[in-house]
mmCIF file of C-alpha atoms in Angstrom:
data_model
loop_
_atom_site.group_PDB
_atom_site.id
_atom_site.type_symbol
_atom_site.label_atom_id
_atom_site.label_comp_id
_atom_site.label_asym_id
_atom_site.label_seq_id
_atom_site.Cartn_x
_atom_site.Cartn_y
_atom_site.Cartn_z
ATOM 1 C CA UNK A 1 -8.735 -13.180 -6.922
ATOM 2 C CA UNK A 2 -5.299 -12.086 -6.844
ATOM 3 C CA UNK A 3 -4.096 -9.033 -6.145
ATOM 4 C CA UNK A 4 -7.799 -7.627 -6.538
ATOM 5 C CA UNK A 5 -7.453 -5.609 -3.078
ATOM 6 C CA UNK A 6 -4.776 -4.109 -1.378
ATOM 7 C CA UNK A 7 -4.902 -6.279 1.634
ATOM 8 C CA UNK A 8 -4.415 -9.850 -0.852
ATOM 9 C CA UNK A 9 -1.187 -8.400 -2.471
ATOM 10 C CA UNK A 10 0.064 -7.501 0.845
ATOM 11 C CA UNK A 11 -1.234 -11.404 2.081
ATOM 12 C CA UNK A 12 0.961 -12.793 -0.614
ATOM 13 C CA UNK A 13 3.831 -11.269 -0.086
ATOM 14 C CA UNK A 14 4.020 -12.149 3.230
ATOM 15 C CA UNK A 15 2.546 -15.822 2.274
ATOM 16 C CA UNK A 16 5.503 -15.600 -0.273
ATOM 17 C CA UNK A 17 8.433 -15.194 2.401
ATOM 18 C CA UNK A 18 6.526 -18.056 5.156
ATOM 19 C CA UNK A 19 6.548 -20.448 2.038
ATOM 20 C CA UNK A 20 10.300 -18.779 0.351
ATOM 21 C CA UNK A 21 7.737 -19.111 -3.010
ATOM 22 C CA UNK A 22 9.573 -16.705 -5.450
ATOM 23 C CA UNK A 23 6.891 -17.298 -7.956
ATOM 24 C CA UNK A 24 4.128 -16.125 -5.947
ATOM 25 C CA UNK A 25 6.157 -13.005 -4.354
ATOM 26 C CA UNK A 26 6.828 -12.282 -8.615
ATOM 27 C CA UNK A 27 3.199 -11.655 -8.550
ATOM 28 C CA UNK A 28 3.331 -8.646 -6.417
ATOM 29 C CA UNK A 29 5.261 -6.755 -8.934
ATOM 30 C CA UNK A 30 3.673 -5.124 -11.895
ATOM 31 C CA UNK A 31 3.827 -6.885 -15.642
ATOM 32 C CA UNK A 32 6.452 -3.611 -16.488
ATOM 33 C CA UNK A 33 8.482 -3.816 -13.140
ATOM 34 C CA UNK A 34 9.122 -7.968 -14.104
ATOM 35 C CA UNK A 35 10.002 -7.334 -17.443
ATOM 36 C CA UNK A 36 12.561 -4.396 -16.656
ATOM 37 C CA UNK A 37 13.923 -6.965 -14.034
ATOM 38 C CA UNK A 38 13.701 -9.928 -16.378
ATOM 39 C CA UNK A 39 16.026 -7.727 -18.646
ATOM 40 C CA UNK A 40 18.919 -7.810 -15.972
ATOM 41 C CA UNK A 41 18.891 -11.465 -15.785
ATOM 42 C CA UNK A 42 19.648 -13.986 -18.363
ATOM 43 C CA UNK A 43 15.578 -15.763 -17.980
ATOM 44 C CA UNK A 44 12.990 -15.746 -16.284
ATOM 45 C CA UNK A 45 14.506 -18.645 -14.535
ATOM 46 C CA UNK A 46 17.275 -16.851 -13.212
ATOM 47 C CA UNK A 47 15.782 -13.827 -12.009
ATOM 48 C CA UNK A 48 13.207 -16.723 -9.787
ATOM 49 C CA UNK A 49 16.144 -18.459 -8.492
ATOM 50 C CA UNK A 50 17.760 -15.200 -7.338
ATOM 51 C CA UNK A 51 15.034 -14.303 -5.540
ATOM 52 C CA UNK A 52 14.631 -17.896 -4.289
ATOM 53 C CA UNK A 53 17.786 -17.814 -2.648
ATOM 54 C CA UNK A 54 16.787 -14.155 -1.250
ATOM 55 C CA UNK A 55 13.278 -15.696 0.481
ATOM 56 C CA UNK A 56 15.303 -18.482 1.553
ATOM 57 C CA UNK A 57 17.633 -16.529 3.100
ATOM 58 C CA UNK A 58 14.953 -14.097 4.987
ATOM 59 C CA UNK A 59 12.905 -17.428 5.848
ATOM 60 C CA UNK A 60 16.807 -19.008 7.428
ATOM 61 C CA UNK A 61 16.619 -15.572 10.099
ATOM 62 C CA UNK A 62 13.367 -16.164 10.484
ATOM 63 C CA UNK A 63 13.398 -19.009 11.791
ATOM 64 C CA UNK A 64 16.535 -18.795 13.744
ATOM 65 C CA UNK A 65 15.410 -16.234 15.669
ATOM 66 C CA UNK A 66 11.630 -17.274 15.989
ATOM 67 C CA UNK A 67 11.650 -21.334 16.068
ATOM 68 C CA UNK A 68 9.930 -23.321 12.532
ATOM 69 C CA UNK A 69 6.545 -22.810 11.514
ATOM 70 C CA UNK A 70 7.180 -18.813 10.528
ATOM 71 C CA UNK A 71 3.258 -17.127 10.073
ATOM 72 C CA UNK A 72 2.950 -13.556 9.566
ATOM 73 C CA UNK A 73 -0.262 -11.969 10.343
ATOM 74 C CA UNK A 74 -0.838 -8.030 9.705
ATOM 75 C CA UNK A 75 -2.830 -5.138 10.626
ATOM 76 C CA UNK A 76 -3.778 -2.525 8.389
ATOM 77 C CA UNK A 77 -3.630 0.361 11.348
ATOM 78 C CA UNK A 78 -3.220 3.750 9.058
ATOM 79 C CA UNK A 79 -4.005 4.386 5.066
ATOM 80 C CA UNK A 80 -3.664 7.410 3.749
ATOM 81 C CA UNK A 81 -4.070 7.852 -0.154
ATOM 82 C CA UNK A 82 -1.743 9.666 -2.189
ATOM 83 C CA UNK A 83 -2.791 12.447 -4.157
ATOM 84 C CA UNK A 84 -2.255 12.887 -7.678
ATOM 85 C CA UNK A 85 1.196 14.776 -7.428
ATOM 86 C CA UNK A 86 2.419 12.198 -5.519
ATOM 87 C CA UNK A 87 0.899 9.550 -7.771
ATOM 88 C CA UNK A 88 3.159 11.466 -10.381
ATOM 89 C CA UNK A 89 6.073 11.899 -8.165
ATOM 90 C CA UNK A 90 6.277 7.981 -8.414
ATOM 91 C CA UNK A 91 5.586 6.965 -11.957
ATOM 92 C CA UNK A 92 8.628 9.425 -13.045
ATOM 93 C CA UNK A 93 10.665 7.560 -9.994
ATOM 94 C CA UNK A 94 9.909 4.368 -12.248
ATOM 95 C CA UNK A 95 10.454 6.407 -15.569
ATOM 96 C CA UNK A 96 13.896 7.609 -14.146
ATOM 97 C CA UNK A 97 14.914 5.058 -12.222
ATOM 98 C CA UNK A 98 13.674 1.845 -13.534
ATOM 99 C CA UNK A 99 12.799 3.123 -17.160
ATOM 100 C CA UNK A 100 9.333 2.175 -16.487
ATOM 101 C CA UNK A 101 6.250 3.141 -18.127
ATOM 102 C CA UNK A 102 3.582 2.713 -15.082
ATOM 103 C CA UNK A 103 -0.041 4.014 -15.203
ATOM 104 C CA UNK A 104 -0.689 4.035 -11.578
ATOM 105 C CA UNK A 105 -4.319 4.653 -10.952
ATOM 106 C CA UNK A 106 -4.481 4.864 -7.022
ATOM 107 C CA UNK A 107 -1.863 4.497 -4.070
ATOM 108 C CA UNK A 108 -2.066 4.000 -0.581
ATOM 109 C CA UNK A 109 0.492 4.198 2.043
ATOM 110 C CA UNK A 110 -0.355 1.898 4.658
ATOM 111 C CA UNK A 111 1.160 1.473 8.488
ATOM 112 C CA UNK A 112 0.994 -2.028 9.377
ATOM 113 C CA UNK A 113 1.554 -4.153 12.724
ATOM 114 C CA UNK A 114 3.648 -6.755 11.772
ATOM 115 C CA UNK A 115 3.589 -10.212 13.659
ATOM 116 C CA UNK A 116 6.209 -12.716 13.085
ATOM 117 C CA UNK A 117 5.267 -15.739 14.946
ATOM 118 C CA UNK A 118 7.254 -19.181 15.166
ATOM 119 C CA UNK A 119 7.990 -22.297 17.558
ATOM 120 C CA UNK A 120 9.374 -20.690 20.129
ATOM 121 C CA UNK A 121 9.020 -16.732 20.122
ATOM 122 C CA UNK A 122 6.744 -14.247 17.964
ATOM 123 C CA UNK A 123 7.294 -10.378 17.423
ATOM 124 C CA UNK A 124 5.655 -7.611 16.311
ATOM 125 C CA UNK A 125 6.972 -4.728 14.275
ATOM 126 C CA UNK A 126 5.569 -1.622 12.482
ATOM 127 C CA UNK A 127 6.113 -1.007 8.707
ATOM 128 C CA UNK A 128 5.325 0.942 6.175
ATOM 129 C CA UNK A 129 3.982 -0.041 2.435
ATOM 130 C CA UNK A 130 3.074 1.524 -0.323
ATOM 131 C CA UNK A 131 0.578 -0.123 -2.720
ATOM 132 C CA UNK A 132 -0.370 0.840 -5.868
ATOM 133 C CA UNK A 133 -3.085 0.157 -8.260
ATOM 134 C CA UNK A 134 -2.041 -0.530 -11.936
ATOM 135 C CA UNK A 135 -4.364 -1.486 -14.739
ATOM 136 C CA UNK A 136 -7.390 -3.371 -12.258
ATOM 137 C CA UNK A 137 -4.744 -5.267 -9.680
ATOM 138 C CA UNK A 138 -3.137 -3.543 -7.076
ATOM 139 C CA UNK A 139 0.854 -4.394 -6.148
ATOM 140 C CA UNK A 140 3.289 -3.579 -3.557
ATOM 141 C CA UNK A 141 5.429 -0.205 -4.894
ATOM 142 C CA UNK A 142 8.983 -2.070 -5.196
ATOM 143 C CA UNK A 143 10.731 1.642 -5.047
ATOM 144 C CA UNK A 144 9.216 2.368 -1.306
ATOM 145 C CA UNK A 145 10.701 -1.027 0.086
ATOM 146 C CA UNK A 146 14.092 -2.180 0.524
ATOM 147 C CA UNK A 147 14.249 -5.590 -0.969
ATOM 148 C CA UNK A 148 15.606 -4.521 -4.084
#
C-alpha cells in the first residue's frame, strides 16, 4: 500500500513531481506535519494549490533542460539507520521548529542515485533523504530536505 516501505514513499514523491500531483506528494508528509502546514494557509485547498504551482514549477526546469516525458528512477545505494538520540534529535527539531508532536519509530538516511530522464537528455545525481517511520507508514523527513 502506500507509504508501507521506505522505497514507495520515496516512489511517490518522485511520481508526485513527473505528474506535478500535489495531492499525492501531500501524502509523503505525516498527518501532524499537514495539519501544522494546513494552519498557515487559509484550506486545505490553498496549501494544494501552493504546492501545485511549486511541482509545476520544478516539472517547467525539468523539462526545459531534459526534453517532455520527465521519469525519475532511483537507487537506494547507502542506508544507514539512525539511532535513538538521533531519532530524538529530530522529533524536538519538529517540537521546536514546527511545534510538532511526532512519534518517530525508525529513520533511515538513505544515499540515492538520482536519474532524471526526458526527450532529449537524462542525468543522474546523488541525494540524500531521510525517511522516517511514524505510526505504521513511513514518510520523507520534510526538515532534512529543502523544499520547504
Amino acid at each position: 500500500g502506500a507509504n508501507s516501505s521506505y522505497k514507495s514513499v520515496i516512489k511517490n514523491f518522485f511520481s508526485s513531481i513527473e505528474k506535478a500531483d500535489a495531492k499525492k506528494m501531500l501524502k509523503i508528509y505525516p498527518d501532524e506535519v499537514l495539519e501544522r502546514l494546513e494552519e498557515e494557509y487559509d484550506d486545505m485547498d490553498e496549501l494544494i494549490e501552493e504546492m501545485e504551482d511549486m511541482l509545476d514549477d520544478l516539472l517547467d526546469e525539468a523539462e526545459d533542460e531534459f526534453g517532455k516525458n520527465i521519469k525519475f528512477t532511483f537507487e537506494i545505494e547507502d542506508e544507514n539507520e539512525l539511532d535513538e538520540d538521533e531519532i530524538e534529535d529530530l522529533m524536538d527539531y519538529y517540537d521546536d521548529y514546527m511545534d510538532v508532536d511526532l512519534e518517530i519509530k525508525k529513520a533511515y538516511e538513505l544515499e540515492l542515485e538520482v536519474t532524471v530522464e526526458g526527450k532529449k537528455d537524462d542525468d543522474s545525481t546523488d541525494m540524500t533523504f531521510v525517511v522516517i517511520k511514524v505510526g505504521s507508514k513511513w514518510y520523507i523527513d520534510v526538515t532534512s530536505m529543502s523544499l520547504f
